[in-house]
Phi, psi and omega in degrees: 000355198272334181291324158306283227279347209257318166293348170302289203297339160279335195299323145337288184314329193305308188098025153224099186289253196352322169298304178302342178271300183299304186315290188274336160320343181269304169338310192276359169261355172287322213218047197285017158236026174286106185270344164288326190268323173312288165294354153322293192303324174293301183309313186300340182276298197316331205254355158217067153055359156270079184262005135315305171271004115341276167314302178284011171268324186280303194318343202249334151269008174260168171218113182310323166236065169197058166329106175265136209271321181284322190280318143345285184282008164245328177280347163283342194284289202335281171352275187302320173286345192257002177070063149257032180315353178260325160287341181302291186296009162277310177272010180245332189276338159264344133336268181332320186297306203286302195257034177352312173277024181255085199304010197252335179268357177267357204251343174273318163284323163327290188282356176298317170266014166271326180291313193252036126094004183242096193286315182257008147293296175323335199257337148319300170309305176319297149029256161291344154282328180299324184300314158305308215215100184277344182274001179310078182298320157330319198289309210278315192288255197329301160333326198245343167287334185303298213274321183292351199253323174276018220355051175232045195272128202310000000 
């Protein structure tokens, strides 16, 4: 399968997404537990902005008890491009738990709750990414969006 997916991903690059796209979405209806052509597939819809059909290919590739750190954090992004903050933050909130040291996932759950209106979580959160990475500029952006909403912007 790797000489397919490595032709996939050039045909993309290529700049005929759409072929590629179409090519492997039929593989995957041929091979509907291939979970390397799912994910192919997901990035690429991801990477033109279809992210409905993204998300539902990582979902279909996760398996809740053998947590992937990437996949996680691309099935809360699918969320978040799709204006779902409570689910982004739902999969980011278990992202975080699991992967504690990324500061990028904590800085993404900041703004998933900076979106639904919970400022001092989100700045709490925010935070807790600055502690990791204090230049972590989302973490820095959302903190200050916090604090100006709260009129205690620095």
């Amino acid at each position: 399968m790797k000489p397919t997916i490595d032709a996939l991903k050039k045909k993309f690059r290529d700049g005929r997404q759409a072929e590629a796209i179409a090519e492997c979405e039929a593989l995957i209806a041929q091979q509907p537990a291939d979970a390397a052509l799912k994910r192919l597939a997901a990035t690429m819809h991801a990477m033109t902005r279809n992210f409905g059909r993204s998300l539902e290919l990582l979902l279909q590739v996760r398996d809740p008890a053998r947590e992937e750190p990437d996949l996680l954090f691309n099935i809360a992004m699918c969320e978040r491009e799709l204006k779902n903050f409570a689910g982004a933050a739902g999969y980011l909130q278990l992202y975080t738990q699991k992967f504690p040291s990324d500061p990028g996932g904590w800085a993404s759950l900041a703004e998933c709750k900076w979106r639904l209106n919970e400022l001092k979580e989100a700045a709490a959160l925010a935070d807790r990414a600055l502690q990791i990475d204090g230049a972590c500029v989302p973490a820095l952006a959302v903190r200050g969006n916090c604090l100006k909403a709260m009129g205690q912007a620095d």
